[in-house]
Coordinates of C-alpha atoms in Angstrom, one line a residue:
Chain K
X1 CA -10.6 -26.6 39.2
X2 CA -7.3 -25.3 40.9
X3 CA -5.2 -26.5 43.9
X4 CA -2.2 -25.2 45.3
X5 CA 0.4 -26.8 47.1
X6 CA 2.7 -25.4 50.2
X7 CA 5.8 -27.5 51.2
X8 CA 7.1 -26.7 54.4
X9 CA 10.5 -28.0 56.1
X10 CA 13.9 -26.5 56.1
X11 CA 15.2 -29.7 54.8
X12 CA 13.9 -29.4 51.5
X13 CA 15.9 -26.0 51.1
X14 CA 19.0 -27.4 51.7
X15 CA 18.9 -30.0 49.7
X16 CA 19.2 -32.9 52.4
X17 CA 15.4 -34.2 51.1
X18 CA 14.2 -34.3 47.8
X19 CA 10.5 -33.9 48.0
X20 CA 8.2 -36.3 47.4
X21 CA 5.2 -35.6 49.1
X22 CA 4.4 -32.7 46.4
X23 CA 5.0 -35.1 43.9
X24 CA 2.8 -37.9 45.5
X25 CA -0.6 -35.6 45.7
X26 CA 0.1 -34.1 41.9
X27 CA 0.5 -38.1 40.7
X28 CA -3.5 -38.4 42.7
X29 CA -5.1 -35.2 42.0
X30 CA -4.1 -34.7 38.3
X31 CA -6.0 -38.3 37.1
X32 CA -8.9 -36.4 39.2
X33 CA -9.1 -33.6 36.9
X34 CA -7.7 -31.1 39.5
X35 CA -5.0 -29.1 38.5
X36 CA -2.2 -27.9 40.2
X37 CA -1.5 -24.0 39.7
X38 CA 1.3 -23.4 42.2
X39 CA 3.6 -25.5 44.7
X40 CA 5.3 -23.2 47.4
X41 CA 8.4 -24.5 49.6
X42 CA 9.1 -22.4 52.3
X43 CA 10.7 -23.0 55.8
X44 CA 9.9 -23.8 59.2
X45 CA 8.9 -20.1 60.2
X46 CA 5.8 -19.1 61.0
X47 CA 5.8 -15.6 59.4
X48 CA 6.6 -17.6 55.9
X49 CA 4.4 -20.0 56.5
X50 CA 1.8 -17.4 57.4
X51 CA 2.2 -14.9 54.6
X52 CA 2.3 -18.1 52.1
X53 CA -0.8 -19.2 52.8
X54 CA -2.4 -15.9 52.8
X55 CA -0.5 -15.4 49.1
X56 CA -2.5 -18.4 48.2
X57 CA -5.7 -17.7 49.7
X58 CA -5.9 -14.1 47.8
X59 CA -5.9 -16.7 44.4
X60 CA -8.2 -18.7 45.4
X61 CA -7.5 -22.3 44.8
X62 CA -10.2 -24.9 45.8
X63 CA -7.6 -26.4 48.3
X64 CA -4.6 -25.5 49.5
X65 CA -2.5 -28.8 50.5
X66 CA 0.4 -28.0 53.2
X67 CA 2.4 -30.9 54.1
X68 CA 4.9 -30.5 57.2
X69 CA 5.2 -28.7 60.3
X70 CA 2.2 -30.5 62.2
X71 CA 4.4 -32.8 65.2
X72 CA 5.1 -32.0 68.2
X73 CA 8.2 -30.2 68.0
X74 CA 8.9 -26.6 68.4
X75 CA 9.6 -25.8 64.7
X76 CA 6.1 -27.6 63.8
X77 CA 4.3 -24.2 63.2
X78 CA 2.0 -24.9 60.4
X79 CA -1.0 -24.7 62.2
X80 CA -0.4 -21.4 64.4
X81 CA 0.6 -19.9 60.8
X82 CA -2.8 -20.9 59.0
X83 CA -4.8 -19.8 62.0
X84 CA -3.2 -16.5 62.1
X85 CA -5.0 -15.7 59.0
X86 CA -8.6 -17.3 59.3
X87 CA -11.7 -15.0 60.2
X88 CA -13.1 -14.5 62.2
X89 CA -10.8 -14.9 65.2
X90 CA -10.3 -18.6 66.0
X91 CA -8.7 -20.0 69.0
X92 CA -5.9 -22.5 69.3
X93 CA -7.4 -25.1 71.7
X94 CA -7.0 -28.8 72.4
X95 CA -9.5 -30.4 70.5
X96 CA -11.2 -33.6 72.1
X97 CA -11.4 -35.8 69.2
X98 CA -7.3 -34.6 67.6
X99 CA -6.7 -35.7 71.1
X100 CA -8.5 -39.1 70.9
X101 CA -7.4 -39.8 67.7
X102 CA -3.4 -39.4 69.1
X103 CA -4.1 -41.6 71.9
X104 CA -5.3 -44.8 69.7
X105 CA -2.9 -44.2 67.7
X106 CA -0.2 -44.7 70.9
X107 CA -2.5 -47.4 72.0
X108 CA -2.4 -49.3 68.4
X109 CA 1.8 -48.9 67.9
X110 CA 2.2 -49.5 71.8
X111 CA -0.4 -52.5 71.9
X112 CA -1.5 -51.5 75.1
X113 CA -5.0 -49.9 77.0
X114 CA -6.1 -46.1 75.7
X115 CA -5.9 -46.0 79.6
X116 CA -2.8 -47.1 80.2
X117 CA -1.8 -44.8 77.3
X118 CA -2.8 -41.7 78.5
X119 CA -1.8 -42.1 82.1
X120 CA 1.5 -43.0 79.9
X121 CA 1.5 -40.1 77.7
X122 CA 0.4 -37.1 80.8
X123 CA 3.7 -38.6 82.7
X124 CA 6.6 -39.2 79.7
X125 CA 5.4 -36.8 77.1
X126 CA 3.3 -34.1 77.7
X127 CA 4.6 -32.8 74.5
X128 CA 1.5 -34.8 72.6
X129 CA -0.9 -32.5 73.5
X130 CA 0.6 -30.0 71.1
X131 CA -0.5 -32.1 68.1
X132 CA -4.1 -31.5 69.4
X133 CA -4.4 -27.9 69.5
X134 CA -6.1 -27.0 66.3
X135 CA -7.6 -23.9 65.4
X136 CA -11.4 -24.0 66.8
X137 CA -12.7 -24.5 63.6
X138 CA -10.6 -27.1 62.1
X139 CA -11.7 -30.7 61.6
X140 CA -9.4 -33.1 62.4
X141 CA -8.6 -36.0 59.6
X142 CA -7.2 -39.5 62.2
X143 CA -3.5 -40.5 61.0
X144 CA -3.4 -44.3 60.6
X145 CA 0.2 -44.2 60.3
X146 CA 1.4 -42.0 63.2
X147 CA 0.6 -39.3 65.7
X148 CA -0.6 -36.1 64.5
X149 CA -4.3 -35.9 62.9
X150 CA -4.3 -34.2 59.7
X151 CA -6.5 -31.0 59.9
X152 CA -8.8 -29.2 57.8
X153 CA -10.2 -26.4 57.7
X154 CA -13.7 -25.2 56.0
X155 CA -13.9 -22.6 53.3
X156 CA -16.3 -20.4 55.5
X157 CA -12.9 -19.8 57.4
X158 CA -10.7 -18.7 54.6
X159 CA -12.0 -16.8 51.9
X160 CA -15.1 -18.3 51.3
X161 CA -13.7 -20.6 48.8
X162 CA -10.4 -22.3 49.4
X163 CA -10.6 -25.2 52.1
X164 CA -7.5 -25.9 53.6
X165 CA -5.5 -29.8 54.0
X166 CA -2.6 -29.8 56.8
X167 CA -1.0 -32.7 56.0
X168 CA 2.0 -34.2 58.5
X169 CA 5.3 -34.3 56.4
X170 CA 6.0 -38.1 56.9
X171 CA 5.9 -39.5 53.3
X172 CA 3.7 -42.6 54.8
X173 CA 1.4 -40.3 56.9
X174 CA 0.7 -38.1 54.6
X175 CA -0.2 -40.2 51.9
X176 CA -2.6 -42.4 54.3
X177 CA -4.4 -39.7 55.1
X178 CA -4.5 -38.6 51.4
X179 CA -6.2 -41.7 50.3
X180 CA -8.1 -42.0 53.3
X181 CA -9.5 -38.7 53.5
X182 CA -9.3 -36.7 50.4
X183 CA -9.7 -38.5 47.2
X184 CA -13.3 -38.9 47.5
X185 CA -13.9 -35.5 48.4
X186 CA -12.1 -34.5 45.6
X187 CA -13.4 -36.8 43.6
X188 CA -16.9 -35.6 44.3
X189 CA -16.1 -32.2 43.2
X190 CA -14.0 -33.1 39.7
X191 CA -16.6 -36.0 39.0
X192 CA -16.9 -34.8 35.3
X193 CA -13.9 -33.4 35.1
X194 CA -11.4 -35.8 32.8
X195 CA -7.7 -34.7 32.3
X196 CA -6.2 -36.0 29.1
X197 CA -2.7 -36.2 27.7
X198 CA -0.6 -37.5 25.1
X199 CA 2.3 -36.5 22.4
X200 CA 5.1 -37.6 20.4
X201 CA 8.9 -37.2 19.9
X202 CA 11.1 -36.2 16.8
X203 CA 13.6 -35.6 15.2
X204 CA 15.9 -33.9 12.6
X205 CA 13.3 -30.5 13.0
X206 CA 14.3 -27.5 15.2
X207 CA 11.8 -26.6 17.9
X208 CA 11.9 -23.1 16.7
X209 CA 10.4 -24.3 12.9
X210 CA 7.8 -26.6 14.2
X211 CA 6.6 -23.8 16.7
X212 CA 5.7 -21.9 13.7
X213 CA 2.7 -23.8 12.9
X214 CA 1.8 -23.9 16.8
X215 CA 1.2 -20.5 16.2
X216 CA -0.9 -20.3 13.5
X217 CA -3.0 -23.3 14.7
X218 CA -3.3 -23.1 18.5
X219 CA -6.3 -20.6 18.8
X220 CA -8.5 -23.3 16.8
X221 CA -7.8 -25.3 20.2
X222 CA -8.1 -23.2 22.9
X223 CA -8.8 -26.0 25.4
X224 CA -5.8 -27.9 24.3
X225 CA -2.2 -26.4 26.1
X226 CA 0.4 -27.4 23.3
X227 CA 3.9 -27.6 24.8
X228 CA 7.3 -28.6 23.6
X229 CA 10.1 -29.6 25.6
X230 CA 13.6 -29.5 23.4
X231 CA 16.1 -32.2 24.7
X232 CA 19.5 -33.1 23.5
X233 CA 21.4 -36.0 24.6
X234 CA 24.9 -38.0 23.9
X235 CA 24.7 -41.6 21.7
X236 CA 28.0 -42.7 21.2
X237 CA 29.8 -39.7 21.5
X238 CA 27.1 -37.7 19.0
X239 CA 24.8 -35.2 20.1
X240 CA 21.3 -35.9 19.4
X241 CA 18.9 -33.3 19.5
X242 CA 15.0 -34.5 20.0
X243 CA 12.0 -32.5 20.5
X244 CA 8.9 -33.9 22.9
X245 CA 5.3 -32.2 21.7
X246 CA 3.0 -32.8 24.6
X247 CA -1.1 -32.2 24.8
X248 CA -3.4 -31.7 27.4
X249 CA -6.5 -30.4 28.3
X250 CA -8.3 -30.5 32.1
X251 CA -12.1 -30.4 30.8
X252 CA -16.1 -31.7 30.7
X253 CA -16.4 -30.8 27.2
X254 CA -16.6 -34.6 26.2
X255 CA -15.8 -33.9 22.2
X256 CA -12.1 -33.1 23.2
X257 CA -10.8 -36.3 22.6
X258 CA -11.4 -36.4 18.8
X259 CA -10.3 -32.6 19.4
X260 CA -7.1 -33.9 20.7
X261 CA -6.5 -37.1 18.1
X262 CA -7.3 -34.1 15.0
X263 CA -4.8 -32.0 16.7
X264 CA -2.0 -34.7 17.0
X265 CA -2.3 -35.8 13.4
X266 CA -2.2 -32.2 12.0
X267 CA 1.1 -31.6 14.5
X268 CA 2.6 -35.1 13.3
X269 CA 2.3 -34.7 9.9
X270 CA 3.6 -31.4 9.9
X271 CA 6.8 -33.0 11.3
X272 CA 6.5 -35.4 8.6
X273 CA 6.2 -33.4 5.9
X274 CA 9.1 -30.9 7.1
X275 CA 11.5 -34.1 6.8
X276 CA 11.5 -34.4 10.5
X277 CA 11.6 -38.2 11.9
X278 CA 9.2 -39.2 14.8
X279 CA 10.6 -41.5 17.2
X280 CA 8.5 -42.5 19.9
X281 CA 4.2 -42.1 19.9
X282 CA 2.1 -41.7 23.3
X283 CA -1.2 -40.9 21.3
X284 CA -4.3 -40.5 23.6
X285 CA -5.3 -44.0 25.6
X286 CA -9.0 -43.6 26.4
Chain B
X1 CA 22.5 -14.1 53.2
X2 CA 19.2 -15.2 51.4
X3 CA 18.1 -16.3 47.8
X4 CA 14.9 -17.8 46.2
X5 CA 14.1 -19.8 43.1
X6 CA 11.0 -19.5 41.1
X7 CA 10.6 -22.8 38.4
X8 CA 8.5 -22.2 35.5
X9 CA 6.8 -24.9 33.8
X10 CA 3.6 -26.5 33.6
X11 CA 5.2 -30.1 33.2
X12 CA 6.3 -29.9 36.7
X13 CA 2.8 -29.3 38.0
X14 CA 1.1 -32.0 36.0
X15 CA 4.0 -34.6 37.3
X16 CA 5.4 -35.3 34.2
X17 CA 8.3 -33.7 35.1
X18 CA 10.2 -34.1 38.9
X19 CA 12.4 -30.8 39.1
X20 CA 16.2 -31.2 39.3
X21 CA 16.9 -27.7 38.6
X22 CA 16.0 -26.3 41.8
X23 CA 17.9 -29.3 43.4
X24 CA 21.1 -28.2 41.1
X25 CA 20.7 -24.7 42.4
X26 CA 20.8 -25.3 46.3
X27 CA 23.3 -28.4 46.3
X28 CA 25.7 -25.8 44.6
X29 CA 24.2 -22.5 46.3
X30 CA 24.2 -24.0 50.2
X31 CA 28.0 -25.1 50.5
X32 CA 28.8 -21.5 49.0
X33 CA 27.0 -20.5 52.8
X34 CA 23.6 -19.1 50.7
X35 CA 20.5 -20.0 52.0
X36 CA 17.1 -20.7 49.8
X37 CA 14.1 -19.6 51.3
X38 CA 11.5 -20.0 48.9
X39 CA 11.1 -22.5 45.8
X40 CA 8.0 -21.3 44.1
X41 CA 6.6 -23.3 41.4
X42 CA 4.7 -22.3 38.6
X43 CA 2.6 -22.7 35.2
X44 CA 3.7 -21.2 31.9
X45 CA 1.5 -18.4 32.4
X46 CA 2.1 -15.2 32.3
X47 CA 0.3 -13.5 35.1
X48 CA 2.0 -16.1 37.0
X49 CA 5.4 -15.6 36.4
X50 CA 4.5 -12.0 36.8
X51 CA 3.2 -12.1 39.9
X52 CA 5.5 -14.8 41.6
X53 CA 8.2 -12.4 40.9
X54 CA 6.9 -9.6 42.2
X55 CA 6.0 -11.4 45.5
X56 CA 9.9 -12.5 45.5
X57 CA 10.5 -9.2 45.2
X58 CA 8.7 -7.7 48.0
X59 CA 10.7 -10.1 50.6
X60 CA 13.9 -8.5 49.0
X61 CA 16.0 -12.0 48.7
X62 CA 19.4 -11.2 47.5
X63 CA 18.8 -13.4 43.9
X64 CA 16.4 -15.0 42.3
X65 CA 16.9 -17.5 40.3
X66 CA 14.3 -18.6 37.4
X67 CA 14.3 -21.7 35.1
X68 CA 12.3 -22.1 32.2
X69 CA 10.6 -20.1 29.9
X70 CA 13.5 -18.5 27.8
X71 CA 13.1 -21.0 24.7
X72 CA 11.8 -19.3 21.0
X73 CA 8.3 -20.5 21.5
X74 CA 4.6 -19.0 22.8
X75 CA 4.3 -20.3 26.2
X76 CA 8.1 -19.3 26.8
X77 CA 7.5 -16.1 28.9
X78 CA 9.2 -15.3 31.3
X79 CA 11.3 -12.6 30.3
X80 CA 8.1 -11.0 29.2
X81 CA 6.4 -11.7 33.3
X82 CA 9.9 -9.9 34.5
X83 CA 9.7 -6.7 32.8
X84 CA 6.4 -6.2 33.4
X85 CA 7.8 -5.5 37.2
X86 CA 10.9 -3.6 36.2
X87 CA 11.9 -0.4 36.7
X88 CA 12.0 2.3 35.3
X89 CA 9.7 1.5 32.2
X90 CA 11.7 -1.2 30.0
X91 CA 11.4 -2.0 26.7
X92 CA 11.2 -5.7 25.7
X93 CA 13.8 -5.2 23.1
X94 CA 16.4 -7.1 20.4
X95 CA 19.6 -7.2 22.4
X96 CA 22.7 -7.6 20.1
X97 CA 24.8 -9.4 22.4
X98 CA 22.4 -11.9 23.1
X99 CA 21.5 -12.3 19.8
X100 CA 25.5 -12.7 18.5
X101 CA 25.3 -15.6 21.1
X102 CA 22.8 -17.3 19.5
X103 CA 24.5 -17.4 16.2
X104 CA 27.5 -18.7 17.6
X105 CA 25.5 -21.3 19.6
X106 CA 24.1 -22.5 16.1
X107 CA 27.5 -21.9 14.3
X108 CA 29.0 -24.1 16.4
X109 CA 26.0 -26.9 16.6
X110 CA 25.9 -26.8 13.0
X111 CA 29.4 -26.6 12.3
X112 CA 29.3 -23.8 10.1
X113 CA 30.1 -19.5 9.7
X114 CA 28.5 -17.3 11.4
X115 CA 27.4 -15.7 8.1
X116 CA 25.4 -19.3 6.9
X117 CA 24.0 -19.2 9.6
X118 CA 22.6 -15.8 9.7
X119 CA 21.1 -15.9 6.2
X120 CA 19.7 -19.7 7.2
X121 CA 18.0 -18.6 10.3
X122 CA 16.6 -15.6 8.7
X123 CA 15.3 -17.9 6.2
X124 CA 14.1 -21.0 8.1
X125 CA 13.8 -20.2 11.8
X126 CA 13.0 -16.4 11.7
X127 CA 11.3 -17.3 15.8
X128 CA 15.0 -17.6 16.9
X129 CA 15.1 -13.7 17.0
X130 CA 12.8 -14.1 20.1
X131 CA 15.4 -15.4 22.6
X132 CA 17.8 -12.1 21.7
X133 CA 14.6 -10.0 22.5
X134 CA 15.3 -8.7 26.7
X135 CA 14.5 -6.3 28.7
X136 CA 16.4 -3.0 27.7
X137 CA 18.6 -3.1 30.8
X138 CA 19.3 -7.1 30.8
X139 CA 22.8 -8.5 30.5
X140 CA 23.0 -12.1 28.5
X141 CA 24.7 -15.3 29.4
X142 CA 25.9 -17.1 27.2
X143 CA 25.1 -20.5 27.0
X144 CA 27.7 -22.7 26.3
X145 CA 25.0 -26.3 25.9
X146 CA 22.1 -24.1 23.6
X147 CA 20.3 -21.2 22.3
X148 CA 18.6 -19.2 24.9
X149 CA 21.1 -17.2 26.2
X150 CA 21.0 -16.9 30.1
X151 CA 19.5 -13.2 31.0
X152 CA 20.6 -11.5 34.5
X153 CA 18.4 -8.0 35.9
X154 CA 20.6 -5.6 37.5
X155 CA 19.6 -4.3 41.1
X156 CA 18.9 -1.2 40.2
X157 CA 16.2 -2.3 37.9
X158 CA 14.5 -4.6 40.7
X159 CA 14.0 -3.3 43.7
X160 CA 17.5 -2.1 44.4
X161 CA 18.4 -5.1 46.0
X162 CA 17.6 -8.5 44.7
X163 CA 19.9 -9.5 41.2
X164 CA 17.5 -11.6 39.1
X165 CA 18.6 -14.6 37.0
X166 CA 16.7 -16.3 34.4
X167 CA 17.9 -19.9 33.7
X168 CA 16.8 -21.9 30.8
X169 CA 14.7 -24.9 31.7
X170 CA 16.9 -27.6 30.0
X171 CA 19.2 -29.0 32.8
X172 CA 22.3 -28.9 30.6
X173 CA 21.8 -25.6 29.7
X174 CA 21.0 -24.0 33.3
X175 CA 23.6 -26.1 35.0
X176 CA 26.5 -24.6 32.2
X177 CA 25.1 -21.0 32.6
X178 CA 25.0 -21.8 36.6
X179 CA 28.6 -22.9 36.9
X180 CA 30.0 -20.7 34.4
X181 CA 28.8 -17.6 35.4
X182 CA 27.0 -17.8 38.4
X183 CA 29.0 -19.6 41.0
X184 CA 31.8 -17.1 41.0
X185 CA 29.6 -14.2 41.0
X186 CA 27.6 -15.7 44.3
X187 CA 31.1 -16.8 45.8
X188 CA 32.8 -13.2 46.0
X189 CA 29.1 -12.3 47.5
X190 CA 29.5 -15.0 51.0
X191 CA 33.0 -15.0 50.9
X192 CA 33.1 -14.9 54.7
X193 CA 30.0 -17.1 55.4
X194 CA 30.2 -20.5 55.8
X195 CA 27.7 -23.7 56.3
X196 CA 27.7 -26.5 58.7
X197 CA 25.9 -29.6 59.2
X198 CA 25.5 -32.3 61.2
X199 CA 23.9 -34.6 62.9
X200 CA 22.9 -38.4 64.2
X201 CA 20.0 -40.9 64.0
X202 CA 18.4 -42.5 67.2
X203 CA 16.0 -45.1 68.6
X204 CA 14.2 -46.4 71.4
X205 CA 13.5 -42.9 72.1
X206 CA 10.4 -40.7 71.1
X207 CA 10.7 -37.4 69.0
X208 CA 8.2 -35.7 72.0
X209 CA 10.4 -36.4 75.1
X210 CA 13.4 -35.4 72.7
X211 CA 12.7 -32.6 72.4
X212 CA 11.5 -31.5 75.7
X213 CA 15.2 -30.9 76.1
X214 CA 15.6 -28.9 72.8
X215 CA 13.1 -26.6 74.4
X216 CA 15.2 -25.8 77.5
X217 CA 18.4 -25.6 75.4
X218 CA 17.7 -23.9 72.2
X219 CA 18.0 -20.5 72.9
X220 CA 21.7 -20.8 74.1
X221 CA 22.5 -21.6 70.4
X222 CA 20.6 -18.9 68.8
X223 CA 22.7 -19.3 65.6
X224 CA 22.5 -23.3 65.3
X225 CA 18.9 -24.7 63.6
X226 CA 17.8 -27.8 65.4
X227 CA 15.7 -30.1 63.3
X228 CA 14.3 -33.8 64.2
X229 CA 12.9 -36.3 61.6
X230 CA 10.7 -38.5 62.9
X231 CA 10.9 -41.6 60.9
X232 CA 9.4 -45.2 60.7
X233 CA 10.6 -48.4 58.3
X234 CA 9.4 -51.9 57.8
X235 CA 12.1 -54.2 58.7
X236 CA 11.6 -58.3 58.9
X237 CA 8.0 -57.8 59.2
X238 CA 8.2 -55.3 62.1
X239 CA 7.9 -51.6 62.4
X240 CA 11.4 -49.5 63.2
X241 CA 11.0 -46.0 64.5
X242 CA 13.9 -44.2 64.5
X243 CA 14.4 -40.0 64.8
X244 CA 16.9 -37.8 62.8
X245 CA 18.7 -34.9 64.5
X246 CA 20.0 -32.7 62.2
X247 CA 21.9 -29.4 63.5
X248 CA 22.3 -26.7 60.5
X249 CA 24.1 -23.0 60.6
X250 CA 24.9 -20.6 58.2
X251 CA 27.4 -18.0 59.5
X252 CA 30.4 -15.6 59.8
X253 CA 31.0 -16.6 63.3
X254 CA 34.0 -19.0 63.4
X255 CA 33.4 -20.3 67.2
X256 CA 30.2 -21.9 65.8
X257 CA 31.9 -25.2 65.2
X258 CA 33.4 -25.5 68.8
X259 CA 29.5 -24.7 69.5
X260 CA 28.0 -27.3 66.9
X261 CA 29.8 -29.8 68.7
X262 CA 28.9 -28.7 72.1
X263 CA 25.8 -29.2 71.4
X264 CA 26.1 -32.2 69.6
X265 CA 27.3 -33.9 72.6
X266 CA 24.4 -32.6 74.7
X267 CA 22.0 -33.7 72.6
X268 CA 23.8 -37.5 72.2
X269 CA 24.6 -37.8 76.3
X270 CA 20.4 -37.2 76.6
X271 CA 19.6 -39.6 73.9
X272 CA 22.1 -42.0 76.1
X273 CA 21.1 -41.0 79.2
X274 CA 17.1 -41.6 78.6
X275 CA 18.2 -45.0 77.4
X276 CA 17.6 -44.2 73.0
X277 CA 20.3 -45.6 71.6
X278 CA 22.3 -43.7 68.8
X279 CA 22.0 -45.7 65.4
X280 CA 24.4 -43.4 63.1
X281 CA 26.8 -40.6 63.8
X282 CA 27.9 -38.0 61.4
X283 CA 29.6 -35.2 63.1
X284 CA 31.1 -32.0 61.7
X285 CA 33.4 -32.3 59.1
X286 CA 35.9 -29.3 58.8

């Protein structure tokens, strides 16, 4: 099962903000057994943010995660993009409950009266009512850590497939209404889905050699994705060259794991055998 | 002037890995006055890399940068996912430059002539042949920290307008390539463009009624990107909200400082005047 990922906010394109938020929903969904086929950053535009999502939609992920662009600003265009491309036509209109939701929120950070709140809000800041105009058919997810609802939006109005997550850009937002929201509904779809990794390091062996085998041995294992990730670094002036082997495999098939332990034996005594020196193990913790 | 950055590697989509080659690329790209619009992120796979280019493509960017993929073994493919795209027809073919690099790269790891190491690599690491193999009309880079030499795509083999540059994945190695032959190359490119940033932190003040006035005044600054950051913090048990303003340009046009700072000092006078109160300053720098 595949999810995609779409980053938007100029910071993150200028270097000002190093993302985290991507980072945060890989680190949940991958334990789930959902992988991760693509993250997008783009900008604050709505024709980007538009064609991005449709890009995604045509490979059909199971969900498409955006995170950013759902305030109350003028450059918070994430929603206007998505609905630009959902069928059939949907509307942009205040929805009763986003709007609800917005107004406890006020009333929880402000301690005061959902009354006294909205009478508040109408007067100072009539710019709230922008975080409540969804398209028709979205569902909106409450924020317990700010204004804007989360929203989603069913498969029926993508492509039949992919359900989209909007997902506010605040770090502590966004991954309140992860946990609040999504996990169990991903969970529900991954339930026998595991996703399994281990690997080593050596030594004193050139990637290149120890690919050789790789090659003869990988399509015995087609479930398993077999990487290697060549490093060098300095030790007291030296330069020591170290080579990480890494295993996965997103599956059901339950006889993987001894799959995976056969795999890493024949891998690590290969290295063995070619005089190469493993330094550190990570075999496979069940 | 407009670049994008495509990062290949399942590692960073299974969080093993949190990319700081795409961070390396914009800290060094943005002060040259070159703006990233897309960071696309993607599996070692080759319909991927295929097709992630090809999107780049078709919004004509001026370069796009690649990392990953360019190493001797079986998932490393992303020379192969490029020339499927290039034209005319291109053979994926043995390129003697490239392939001279790589011997020096070893000679010089290895201390030792370029004729041992010929005969040795033939002998014991025939897969280091792969890295020489390019497209026909691909120029190498060399790579002053390892093997895979750097590979740039003319225009003309694109679509007539966007350069592509493939970057091995290993930080050393891309960062070297980056300074040593891409900087210059972007530099003579935005000679005449420069960036600007600025910006200040507030409280007491919401985002909303913030920006009410960025509404009225944006469109006098048509060149100048307006951004806020709404942000919260725990501090002695209570709940800080503070707001980042962050004012961005990219441009030719020498009065936009005077015009930065004009708006600058709108922007702080209406924090003032609603009664926010301005936390942190950090005006232009010139």
């Amino acid at each position: 099962m595949e999810s995609e990922i779409i980053l938007i906010g100029n910071e993150l394109l200028i270097g000002k903000v190093q993302d985290t938020n991507g980072k945060f929903i890989i680190d949940h969904l991958i334990p789930l057994g959902m992988q991760i086929t693509q993250i997008t950053i783009i900008p604050d535009d709505l024709l980007r943010i538009r064609n991005a999502v449709l890009d995604s939609l045509t490979r059909k992920p199971m969900f498409i995660f955006t995170s950013g662009g759902l305030g109350p600003t003028f450059d918070d265009m994430t929603l206007e993009g998505i609905n630009q491309i959902l069928k059939p036509f949907q509307e942009m209109k205040e929805n009763a409950d986003a709007l609800e939701m917005i107004y406890q929120s006020y009333s929880k950070r402000f301690k005061k009266s959902t009354k006294e709140v909205k009478s508040f809000l109408e007067k100072r800041y009539p710019l709230h009512h922008k975080m409540a105009i969804l398209p028709q058919c979205a569902i909106p997810l409450n924020n317990s850590e700010g204004m804007a609802p989360g929203v989603l939006i069913p498969k029926e109005f993508t492509n039949g497939v992919t359900e989209i997550i909007a997902l506010p850009g605040v770090p502590l937002e966004l991954e309140a209404i992860f946990v609040q929201h999504i996990v169990s509904r991903v969970q529900k779809l991954t339930r026998d889905i595991k996703y399994y990794q281990c690997g080593f390091i050596f030594a004193n062996l050139g990637e290149s050699r120890f690919t050789e085998l790789i090659y003869s041995i990988k399509d015995k294992y087609p479930e398993i994705w077999i990487k290697t990730h060549p490093r060098s670094k300095l030790m007291n002036g030296k330069r020591i060259y170290e080579v990480e082997v890494h295993l996965t495999a997103f599956t059901k098939n339950k006889s993987i794991p001894n799959k995976i332990n056969e795999l890493y034996n024949i891998l690590k005594e290969h290295v063995q055998n070619s005089r190469g020196k493993i330094l550190k193990e990570n075999p496979l913790l069940e």
